[in-house]
Coordinates of N, CA and C in Angstrom, one line a residue:
M24 N 180.3 106.2 292.6 CA 181.7 105.6 292.6 C 182.6 106.8 292.7
P25 N 183.6 106.8 293.6 CA 184.7 107.8 293.6 C 185.5 107.6 292.3
L26 N 186.5 108.5 292.1 CA 187.4 108.3 291.0 C 188.2 107.0 291.1
T27 N 188.1 106.2 290.0 CA 188.9 105.0 290.0 C 189.8 104.9 288.8
T28 N 190.8 104.1 288.9 CA 191.7 103.9 287.8 C 191.8 102.4 287.4
R29 N 191.6 102.1 286.2 CA 191.8 100.7 285.8 C 192.1 100.6 284.3
T30 N 192.6 99.5 283.8 CA 192.9 99.3 282.4 C 191.7 98.7 281.7
I31 N 191.3 99.3 280.7 CA 190.2 98.8 279.8 C 190.8 98.7 278.4
G32 N 190.7 97.4 277.9 CA 191.4 97.1 276.7 C 192.9 97.4 276.9
A33 N 193.5 98.2 276.1 CA 195.0 98.5 276.2 C 195.2 99.8 276.9
L34 N 194.2 100.5 277.4 CA 194.4 101.9 277.9 C 194.1 102.0 279.3
S35 N 195.0 102.7 280.1 CA 194.7 103.0 281.5 C 193.7 104.1 281.5
C36 N 192.6 104.0 282.3 CA 191.5 104.9 282.3 C 191.2 105.4 283.7
Q37 N 190.8 106.7 283.8 CA 190.3 107.2 285.0 C 188.8 107.3 284.8
I38 N 188.0 106.8 285.8 CA 186.6 106.7 285.7 C 185.9 107.5 286.8
Y39 N 185.0 108.4 286.4 CA 184.4 109.2 287.5 C 182.9 109.3 287.3
D40 N 182.1 109.1 288.3 CA 180.7 109.4 288.3 C 180.3 109.7 289.8
E41 N 179.1 110.1 289.9 CA 178.4 110.3 291.2 C 177.1 109.6 291.2
L42 N 177.0 108.5 290.5 CA 175.8 107.7 290.5 C 175.5 107.1 291.9
P43 N 174.2 107.0 292.2 CA 173.9 106.3 293.5 C 174.4 104.9 293.4
T44 N 174.6 104.3 294.6 CA 175.2 103.0 294.7 C 174.3 102.0 293.9
N45 N 175.0 101.1 293.1 CA 174.4 100.1 292.3 C 173.5 100.6 291.2
Q46 N 173.6 101.9 290.9 CA 172.9 102.4 289.7 C 173.8 102.5 288.5
S47 N 173.3 102.0 287.4 CA 174.1 102.0 286.2 C 173.9 103.3 285.4
P48 N 174.9 103.7 284.7 CA 174.8 105.0 283.9 C 173.8 104.9 282.7
E49 N 173.2 106.0 282.4 CA 172.4 106.1 281.2 C 173.3 106.5 280.0
V50 N 174.3 107.2 280.3 CA 175.2 107.8 279.3 C 176.7 107.6 279.7
I51 N 177.5 107.2 278.8 CA 179.0 107.1 279.1 C 179.7 108.1 278.2
A52 N 180.4 109.0 278.8 CA 181.2 110.0 278.0 C 182.6 109.7 278.0
V53 N 183.2 109.4 276.9 CA 184.6 109.0 276.8 C 185.4 110.2 276.3
I54 N 186.2 110.8 277.1 CA 186.9 112.1 276.8 C 188.4 111.9 276.8
S55 N 189.0 112.2 275.7 CA 190.4 112.0 275.5 C 191.3 113.3 275.5
H56 N 192.4 113.2 276.2 CA 193.2 114.4 276.4 C 194.1 114.7 275.1
G57 N 194.8 115.8 275.2 CA 195.7 116.2 274.1 C 197.1 115.8 274.3
F58 N 197.9 116.0 273.3 CA 199.4 115.6 273.3 C 200.1 116.3 274.4
G59 N 201.0 115.6 275.1 CA 201.9 116.2 276.1 C 201.2 116.4 277.4
A60 N 199.9 116.1 277.5 CA 199.2 116.3 278.8 C 199.3 115.0 279.6
P61 N 199.3 115.0 280.9 CA 199.2 113.7 281.7 C 197.9 113.1 281.4
G62 N 197.8 111.8 281.6 CA 196.6 111.0 281.3 C 195.4 111.5 282.1
D63 N 195.5 112.1 283.2 CA 194.4 112.6 284.0 C 194.1 114.0 283.8
N64 N 194.6 114.6 282.7 CA 194.5 116.1 282.5 C 193.1 116.6 282.5
L65 N 192.2 115.8 281.9 CA 190.8 116.3 281.7 C 189.8 115.8 282.8
V66 N 190.4 115.0 283.7 CA 189.5 114.4 284.8 C 188.7 115.5 285.5
P67 N 189.3 116.7 285.8 CA 188.5 117.7 286.6 C 187.2 118.1 285.8
L68 N 187.1 117.9 284.5 CA 185.9 118.2 283.8 C 184.7 117.4 284.3
G69 N 184.9 116.2 284.8 CA 183.8 115.4 285.3 C 183.1 116.0 286.4
P70 N 183.7 116.3 287.6 CA 183.0 117.0 288.6 C 182.5 118.4 288.2
E71 N 183.2 119.1 287.4 CA 182.8 120.4 286.9 C 181.5 120.4 286.2
I72 N 181.4 119.4 285.3 CA 180.1 119.3 284.5 C 179.0 118.8 285.4
L73 N 179.2 117.9 286.3 CA 178.2 117.4 287.2 C 177.7 118.5 288.1
N74 N 178.6 119.3 288.6 CA 178.2 120.4 289.5 C 177.5 121.5 288.7
R75 N 177.8 121.7 287.4 CA 177.1 122.7 286.6 C 175.7 122.2 286.3
N76 N 175.4 120.9 286.1 CA 174.1 120.4 285.9 C 173.9 119.2 286.8
P77 N 173.4 119.4 288.1 CA 173.3 118.4 289.0 C 172.5 117.2 288.6
A78 N 171.5 117.4 287.7 CA 170.7 116.3 287.3 C 171.5 115.2 286.6
L79 N 172.6 115.6 286.1 CA 173.5 114.6 285.4 C 174.1 113.6 286.3
K80 N 174.1 113.9 287.6 CA 174.7 113.0 288.6 C 174.0 111.6 288.6
N81 N 172.8 111.6 288.2 CA 172.1 110.3 288.2 C 172.1 109.6 286.9
R82 N 172.9 110.2 285.9 CA 172.8 109.7 284.5 C 174.2 109.3 283.9
V83 N 175.2 110.1 284.2 CA 176.4 110.1 283.4 C 177.6 109.5 284.1
R84 N 178.4 108.7 283.4 CA 179.7 108.3 283.8 C 180.7 108.8 282.8
F85 N 181.8 109.3 283.4 CA 182.9 109.8 282.5 C 184.1 108.8 282.5
V86 N 184.6 108.6 281.4 CA 185.8 107.7 281.2 C 186.9 108.6 280.5
F87 N 188.0 108.7 281.2 CA 189.1 109.5 280.7 C 190.3 108.6 280.4
P88 N 190.5 108.1 279.1 CA 191.6 107.2 278.8 C 192.9 108.0 278.7
A89 N 194.0 107.4 279.2 CA 195.4 108.0 279.0 C 195.9 107.5 277.6
A90 N 196.4 108.4 276.9 CA 197.0 108.0 275.6 C 198.1 107.0 275.8
P91 N 198.4 106.1 274.8 CA 199.2 105.0 274.9 C 200.7 105.3 275.0
L92 N 201.2 106.5 274.5 CA 202.6 106.7 274.3 C 203.1 107.7 275.4
S93 N 204.3 107.5 275.9 CA 204.9 108.5 276.8 C 205.6 109.6 276.0
S94 N 205.6 110.8 276.4 CA 206.3 111.9 275.8 C 207.6 112.2 276.5
L95 N 208.1 111.3 277.3 CA 209.3 111.5 278.0 C 210.5 111.8 277.1
E96 N 210.5 111.0 276.0 CA 211.7 111.2 275.1 C 211.8 112.5 274.4
I97 N 210.7 113.3 274.4 CA 210.8 114.7 273.9 C 210.8 115.7 275.0
G98 N 211.1 115.2 276.2 CA 211.3 116.2 277.3 C 210.0 116.5 278.1
I99 N 208.9 115.8 278.0 CA 207.7 116.0 278.8 C 207.5 114.8 279.7
P100 N 208.1 114.8 280.9 CA 208.2 113.5 281.7 C 206.8 112.9 282.0
D101 N 205.8 113.7 282.3 CA 204.5 113.2 282.7 C 203.5 113.1 281.6
G102 N 203.9 113.5 280.4 CA 203.0 113.7 279.3 C 202.7 112.3 278.6
R103 N 201.6 112.3 277.9 CA 201.2 111.2 277.0 C 200.9 111.7 275.6
G104 N 200.9 110.8 274.7 CA 200.5 111.2 273.3 C 199.8 110.0 272.6
W105 N 198.9 110.4 271.8 CA 198.2 109.3 271.0 C 199.0 108.9 269.8
W106 N 199.8 109.9 269.3 CA 200.9 109.6 268.3 C 201.9 110.7 268.6
M107 N 203.2 110.4 268.1 CA 204.3 111.3 268.4 C 204.2 112.5 267.4
L108 N 204.7 113.7 267.9 CA 204.7 114.9 267.1 C 206.2 115.3 266.9
D109 N 206.4 115.9 265.8 CA 207.7 116.5 265.6 C 207.7 117.9 266.2
I110 N 208.2 118.0 267.4 CA 208.1 119.3 268.2 C 208.9 120.4 267.5
E111 N 210.0 120.1 266.9 CA 210.8 121.1 266.2 C 210.0 121.8 265.1
K112 N 209.3 120.9 264.3 CA 208.5 121.5 263.2 C 207.3 122.3 263.7
L113 N 206.7 121.8 264.8 CA 205.6 122.4 265.4 C 206.0 123.8 265.9
N114 N 207.1 123.9 266.6 CA 207.6 125.2 267.2 C 208.0 126.1 266.1
A115 N 208.6 125.6 265.0 CA 208.9 126.5 263.9 C 207.7 127.1 263.2
A116 N 206.6 126.2 263.1 CA 205.4 126.7 262.5 C 204.7 127.8 263.4
I117 N 204.8 127.6 264.7 CA 204.2 128.6 265.6 C 205.0 129.9 265.5
L118 N 206.3 129.8 265.5 CA 207.1 131.0 265.5 C 206.9 131.8 264.1
S119 N 206.7 131.1 263.1 CA 206.6 131.7 261.7 C 205.2 132.2 261.5
G120 N 204.2 131.7 262.3 CA 202.8 132.0 262.1 C 202.2 131.4 260.9
Q121 N 202.8 130.4 260.3 CA 202.3 129.8 259.1 C 201.2 128.8 259.4
I122 N 200.2 128.7 258.6 CA 199.1 127.7 258.7 C 199.6 126.3 258.5
R123 N 199.4 125.4 259.4 CA 199.8 124.1 259.3 C 198.7 123.3 258.7
D124 N 198.7 123.1 257.4 CA 197.7 122.4 256.6 C 198.0 120.9 256.7
Q125 N 197.2 120.1 257.5 CA 197.5 118.7 257.7 C 196.4 117.8 257.1
R126 N 195.6 118.4 256.1 CA 194.5 117.7 255.6 C 194.9 116.4 254.9
S127 N 196.0 116.3 254.3 CA 196.4 115.1 253.6 C 197.2 114.1 254.5
K128 N 197.4 114.5 255.7 CA 198.3 113.7 256.6 C 197.6 112.6 257.3
T129 N 198.2 111.4 257.4 CA 197.8 110.3 258.3 C 199.1 110.0 259.1
P130 N 199.2 110.6 260.3 CA 200.5 110.5 261.0 C 200.8 109.0 261.4
E131 N 202.1 108.7 261.5 CA 202.5 107.4 261.9 C 202.0 107.1 263.3
G132 N 201.3 106.0 263.5 CA 200.8 105.7 264.9 C 199.3 106.2 265.1
F133 N 198.8 107.0 264.2 CA 197.5 107.6 264.4 C 196.4 106.5 264.3
L134 N 196.4 105.7 263.3 CA 195.4 104.6 263.2 C 195.5 103.6 264.3
E135 N 196.7 103.3 264.7 CA 196.9 102.3 265.8 C 196.3 102.8 267.1
A136 N 196.5 104.1 267.4 CA 196.0 104.7 268.6 C 194.5 104.7 268.5
S137 N 193.9 105.1 267.3 CA 192.5 105.1 267.1 C 191.9 103.7 267.4
Q138 N 192.6 102.7 266.9 CA 192.1 101.3 267.1 C 192.0 101.0 268.6
K139 N 193.0 101.4 269.4 CA 193.0 101.2 270.9 C 191.8 101.9 271.5
L140 N 191.5 103.1 271.0 CA 190.3 103.8 271.6 C 189.0 103.1 271.2
S141 N 189.0 102.6 269.9 CA 187.8 101.8 269.5 C 187.6 100.6 270.3
E142 N 188.7 99.9 270.6 CA 188.6 98.7 271.4 C 188.1 99.0 272.8
L143 N 188.5 100.2 273.4 CA 188.0 100.6 274.7 C 186.5 100.8 274.6
I144 N 186.0 101.4 273.6 CA 184.5 101.5 273.4 C 183.8 100.2 273.4
V145 N 184.4 99.2 272.7 CA 183.8 97.9 272.6 C 183.7 97.3 274.0
E146 N 184.8 97.4 274.8 CA 184.8 96.8 276.2 C 183.8 97.5 277.1
L147 N 183.7 98.8 276.9 CA 182.7 99.6 277.8 C 181.3 99.2 277.4
Q148 N 181.1 98.9 276.1 CA 179.7 98.4 275.7 C 179.4 97.1 276.3
K149 N 180.4 96.2 276.3 CA 180.1 94.9 276.9 C 179.9 95.0 278.4
E150 N 180.6 95.8 279.1 CA 180.5 95.9 280.5 C 179.1 96.6 280.9
S151 N 178.8 97.6 280.2 CA 177.6 98.4 280.5 C 176.3 97.9 280.0
G152 N 176.4 97.2 278.8 CA 175.2 96.8 278.1 C 174.5 97.9 277.4
L153 N 175.2 99.1 277.3 CA 174.6 100.3 276.6 C 174.8 100.2 275.1
P154 N 173.9 100.7 274.3 CA 174.1 100.8 272.9 C 175.0 102.0 272.6
L155 N 175.6 102.0 271.4 CA 176.5 103.1 271.0 C 175.7 104.5 271.1
S156 N 174.4 104.4 270.9 CA 173.6 105.7 270.9 C 173.6 106.3 272.3
Q157 N 174.2 105.6 273.3 CA 174.3 106.2 274.7 C 175.7 106.5 275.1
F158 N 176.6 106.6 274.1 CA 178.0 107.0 274.3 C 178.2 108.3 273.6
V159 N 178.9 109.2 274.3 CA 179.4 110.4 273.8 C 180.9 110.3 273.7
L160 N 181.5 110.6 272.5 CA 182.9 110.5 272.3 C 183.4 112.0 272.1
G161 N 184.6 112.2 272.7 CA 185.2 113.6 272.5 C 186.5 113.7 273.1
G162 N 187.0 114.9 272.9 CA 188.3 115.2 273.5 C 188.9 116.5 273.1
F163 N 190.1 116.8 273.5 CA 190.8 118.0 273.2 C 192.0 117.8 272.3
S164 N 192.2 118.6 271.2 CA 193.3 118.5 270.4 C 193.5 117.1 269.8
Q165 N 194.7 116.5 270.1 CA 194.9 115.1 269.6 C 193.8 114.2 270.0
G166 N 193.3 114.3 271.2 CA 192.2 113.5 271.7 C 190.9 113.6 270.9
S167 N 190.7 114.8 270.4 CA 189.5 115.0 269.6 C 189.7 114.4 268.2
I168 N 190.9 114.4 267.8 CA 191.2 113.8 266.4 C 191.0 112.3 266.4
V169 N 191.6 111.6 267.4 CA 191.4 110.2 267.5 C 189.9 109.9 267.7
S170 N 189.2 110.7 268.5 CA 187.8 110.5 268.7 C 187.0 110.6 267.4
T171 N 187.4 111.6 266.6 CA 186.7 111.7 265.3 C 186.9 110.5 264.4
E172 N 188.1 110.0 264.3 CA 188.4 108.8 263.6 C 187.5 107.6 264.1
V173 N 187.4 107.4 265.4 CA 186.7 106.3 266.0 C 185.2 106.5 265.7
A174 N 184.7 107.7 265.9 CA 183.2 108.0 265.7 C 182.8 107.7 264.3
L175 N 183.6 108.0 263.3 CA 183.3 107.8 261.9 C 183.3 106.3 261.5
N176 N 184.0 105.5 262.3 CA 184.2 104.1 262.0 C 183.2 103.2 262.8
L177 N 182.4 103.8 263.7 CA 181.5 103.0 264.5 C 180.5 102.3 263.7
P178 N 180.0 101.1 264.0 CA 179.0 100.5 263.2 C 177.6 101.1 263.4
E179 N 177.4 101.8 264.5 CA 176.2 102.6 264.8 C 176.6 104.0 265.3
P180 N 175.8 105.0 265.1 CA 176.2 106.3 265.5 C 176.2 106.5 267.0
P181 N 177.2 107.3 267.5 CA 177.2 107.6 268.9 C 176.2 108.7 269.2
A182 N 175.9 109.0 270.5 CA 175.0 110.0 270.8 C 175.5 111.4 270.3
A183 N 176.8 111.6 270.4 CA 177.4 112.8 269.9 C 178.9 112.7 269.8
L184 N 179.5 113.6 269.1 CA 181.0 113.7 269.0 C 181.3 115.1 269.5
V185 N 182.2 115.3 270.4 CA 182.6 116.6 270.9 C 184.1 116.8 270.5
I186 N 184.3 118.0 269.8 CA 185.6 118.3 269.3 C 186.1 119.6 269.8
W187 N 187.0 119.6 270.7 CA 187.6 120.8 271.3 C 189.0 121.0 270.6
S188 N 189.1 122.1 269.8 CA 190.4 122.4 269.1 C 190.9 121.2 268.3
G189 N 190.1 120.7 267.5 CA 190.5 119.6 266.6 C 190.9 120.1 265.2
T190 N 191.1 119.3 264.3 CA 191.5 119.7 262.9 C 191.1 118.6 261.9
L191 N 191.1 118.9 260.7 CA 190.8 118.0 259.6 C 192.1 117.2 259.2
L192 N 192.1 115.9 259.4 CA 193.3 115.1 259.1 C 192.8 114.0 258.1
C193 N 193.8 113.4 257.4 CA 193.5 112.3 256.5 C 192.1 112.5 255.8
E194 N 192.1 113.6 255.0 CA 190.8 114.2 254.5 C 190.1 113.2 253.6
Q195 N 190.8 112.5 252.7 CA 190.0 111.6 251.8 C 189.5 110.4 252.6
R196 N 190.2 109.9 253.5 CA 189.7 108.8 254.4 C 188.5 109.3 255.1
W197 N 188.5 110.4 255.7 CA 187.3 110.9 256.5 C 186.1 111.2 255.6
I198 N 186.4 111.7 254.5 CA 185.3 112.0 253.5 C 184.6 110.7 253.2
S199 N 185.4 109.6 252.9 CA 184.8 108.3 252.5 C 184.0 107.8 253.7
L200 N 184.6 107.9 254.9 CA 183.9 107.4 256.1 C 182.6 108.2 256.3
A201 N 182.7 109.5 256.2 CA 181.5 110.4 256.4 C 180.4 110.1 255.5
E202 N 180.7 109.7 254.2 CA 179.7 109.4 253.2 C 178.9 108.1 253.6
K203 N 179.6 107.2 254.3 CA 179.0 105.9 254.7 C 178.3 106.0 256.1
S204 N 178.8 106.8 256.9 CA 178.4 106.8 258.3 C 177.0 107.3 258.5
K205 N 176.3 106.7 259.5 CA 175.0 107.2 259.9 C 175.3 108.5 260.7
K206 N 174.5 109.5 260.6 CA 174.8 110.8 261.1 C 174.6 110.9 262.6
F207 N 175.4 111.8 263.2 CA 175.3 112.0 264.6 C 175.7 113.5 264.8
P208 N 175.2 114.1 265.9 CA 175.5 115.5 266.2 C 176.9 115.7 266.5
V209 N 177.5 116.9 266.1 CA 178.9 117.2 266.4 C 178.9 118.6 267.1
L210 N 179.5 118.6 268.3 CA 179.7 119.8 269.1 C 181.2 120.2 269.0
Q211 N 181.4 121.4 268.5 CA 182.8 121.7 268.1 C 183.1 123.2 268.6
S212 N 184.4 123.4 269.1 CA 184.8 124.7 269.4 C 186.2 124.9 269.0
H213 N 186.6 126.2 268.7 CA 188.0 126.4 268.2 C 188.3 127.9 268.4
G214 N 189.5 128.1 268.9 CA 190.0 129.5 269.1 C 190.5 130.1 267.9
T215 N 190.2 131.4 267.7 CA 190.6 132.1 266.5 C 192.1 132.4 266.5
Q216 N 192.7 132.3 267.7 CA 194.1 132.6 267.8 C 195.0 131.4 268.2
D217 N 194.5 130.2 267.8 CA 195.1 129.0 268.1 C 196.4 128.8 267.3
P218 N 197.6 128.8 268.0 CA 198.9 128.6 267.2 C 199.3 127.2 267.0
I219 N 198.6 126.2 267.7 CA 199.0 124.8 267.7 C 198.2 124.1 266.5
L220 N 196.9 124.1 266.6 CA 196.1 123.6 265.5 C 195.2 124.8 265.0
P221 N 195.7 125.5 263.9 CA 195.1 126.8 263.6 C 193.6 126.7 263.3
Y222 N 192.9 127.8 263.5 CA 191.5 127.9 263.4 C 191.0 127.4 262.0
E223 N 191.8 127.7 261.0 CA 191.4 127.2 259.6 C 191.1 125.7 259.6
G224 N 192.0 125.0 260.3 CA 191.8 123.5 260.3 C 190.5 123.1 260.9
G225 N 190.1 123.8 262.0 CA 188.8 123.6 262.6 C 187.6 123.9 261.7
I226 N 187.8 124.9 260.9 CA 186.7 125.3 259.9 C 186.7 124.2 258.8
W227 N 187.8 123.8 258.3 CA 187.8 122.7 257.3 C 187.1 121.5 257.8
L228 N 187.3 121.1 259.1 CA 186.7 120.0 259.7 C 185.2 120.2 259.8
K229 N 184.8 121.3 260.3 CA 183.3 121.7 260.4 C 182.7 121.6 259.0
E230 N 183.3 122.1 258.0 CA 182.7 122.1 256.6 C 182.6 120.7 256.1
M231 N 183.6 119.8 256.4 CA 183.6 118.4 256.0 C 182.4 117.7 256.5
F232 N 182.1 117.9 257.8 CA 180.9 117.3 258.4 C 179.6 117.9 257.8
E233 N 179.5 119.2 257.7 CA 178.3 119.8 257.2 C 178.0 119.4 255.7
Q234 N 179.1 119.2 254.9 CA 178.9 118.8 253.5 C 178.4 117.4 253.4
H235 N 178.4 116.6 254.5 CA 177.9 115.3 254.6 C 176.7 115.1 255.5
Q236 N 176.0 116.2 255.7 CA 174.7 116.3 256.4 C 174.8 116.0 257.9
F237 N 176.0 116.2 258.5 CA 176.0 116.1 259.9 C 175.6 117.5 260.5
E238 N 174.9 117.4 261.6 CA 174.5 118.7 262.3 C 175.7 119.1 263.2
V239 N 176.2 120.3 263.0 CA 177.4 120.8 263.7 C 177.0 122.0 264.5
D240 N 177.2 122.0 265.8 CA 177.1 123.2 266.6 C 178.5 123.7 266.9
F241 N 178.9 124.8 266.2 CA 180.3 125.3 266.2 C 180.4 126.6 267.0
S242 N 181.3 126.6 267.9 CA 181.5 127.9 268.7 C 183.0 128.3 268.4
D243 N 183.2 129.5 267.9 CA 184.5 130.0 267.9 C 184.7 131.0 269.0
F244 N 185.9 131.3 269.4 CA 186.1 132.2 270.5 C 187.5 132.9 270.3
I245 N 187.6 134.1 270.8 CA 188.9 134.8 270.7 C 189.8 134.2 271.8
G246 N 190.8 133.4 271.4 CA 191.7 132.8 272.3 C 192.6 131.7 271.7
P247 N 193.5 131.1 272.4 CA 194.5 130.2 271.9 C 193.9 128.7 271.9
H248 N 194.9 127.8 272.1 CA 194.6 126.4 272.1 C 194.1 126.0 273.5
M249 N 192.7 125.9 273.6 CA 192.2 125.7 275.0 C 190.7 125.3 274.9
I250 N 190.1 124.9 276.0 CA 188.7 124.7 276.1 C 188.1 125.8 276.8
P251 N 187.3 126.6 276.2 CA 186.7 127.8 276.8 C 185.4 127.5 277.6
K252 N 185.0 128.4 278.4 CA 183.8 128.2 279.2 C 182.6 127.9 278.4
I253 N 182.4 128.6 277.2 CA 181.2 128.3 276.4 C 181.2 126.9 275.9
A254 N 182.4 126.3 275.6 CA 182.4 124.9 275.2 C 182.0 123.9 276.3
L255 N 182.4 124.2 277.5 CA 181.9 123.4 278.7 C 180.4 123.5 278.9
E256 N 179.9 124.7 278.8 CA 178.5 125.0 279.0 C 177.7 124.2 278.0
K257 N 178.2 124.2 276.7 CA 177.4 123.5 275.7 C 177.5 122.0 275.8
F258 N 178.7 121.5 276.3 CA 178.9 120.1 276.6 C 177.9 119.7 277.7
A259 N 177.8 120.4 278.7 CA 176.9 120.1 279.8 C 175.4 120.1 279.3
D260 N 175.1 121.1 278.5 CA 173.7 121.1 277.9 C 173.5 119.9 277.0
L261 N 174.5 119.6 276.2 CA 174.3 118.4 275.3 C 174.0 117.2 276.1
L262 N 174.7 116.9 277.2 CA 174.5 115.7 278.0 C 173.1 115.8 278.7
T263 N 172.7 117.0 279.1 CA 171.4 117.1 279.8 C 170.3 116.9 278.8
D264 N 170.5 117.3 277.6 CA 169.4 117.1 276.6 C 169.3 115.8 275.9
L265 N 170.3 114.9 276.1 CA 170.3 113.6 275.5 C 169.0 112.8 275.9
K266 N 168.4 112.2 274.9 CA 167.2 111.4 275.1 C 167.7 109.9 275.0
V267 N 167.5 109.2 276.1 CA 167.9 107.8 276.1 C 166.7 106.9 276.4

């Protein structure tokens, strides 16, 4: 299938695969973008991953949902957000270099956005007939945070959760969910010079998962708020190694 766009549940999605005609995917990877990015921001990762590991062309379908909110009102005309950010506070924190500890925060609109992503997973399950164990959830920044919330709430564990530059949010809620959740592998990366979601927040998230017996493959890198080459290589390897 070439790149297609359609609404699934409440979210507009870009769907990409290189499966042979009439062949169903073995794995569906749902990858969510960060705040202020256009809805198709991460779509180029689909062909990049498939070209990196050509065997995946016969197995994997990528779904890239666009976040439900427009960021036009804060001056980003083509951007989307899973929930709105206070840009003035964010910029002040970046300029001051202070660590933004959000562990106790549950931002307004966060749970509603997570519910929309969860409903998308349900619809994809119905369409594909695949169990949750053949779904990979992940994303960058805000997209990784809503993916974490959804993964911890699923009735069965996904194949994996991929967190690029995420952070620990609503700590007590996630601890409670992690205690009850069946375990799944977590692939995580974070830049040591990240001014948006500081490195410490990524470490807190890693430790939360490890303290609840989740297997975490964590890569740090010298760099800012971004997805580094090592993270994409490990993502491609994870998809290649999945047993279905």
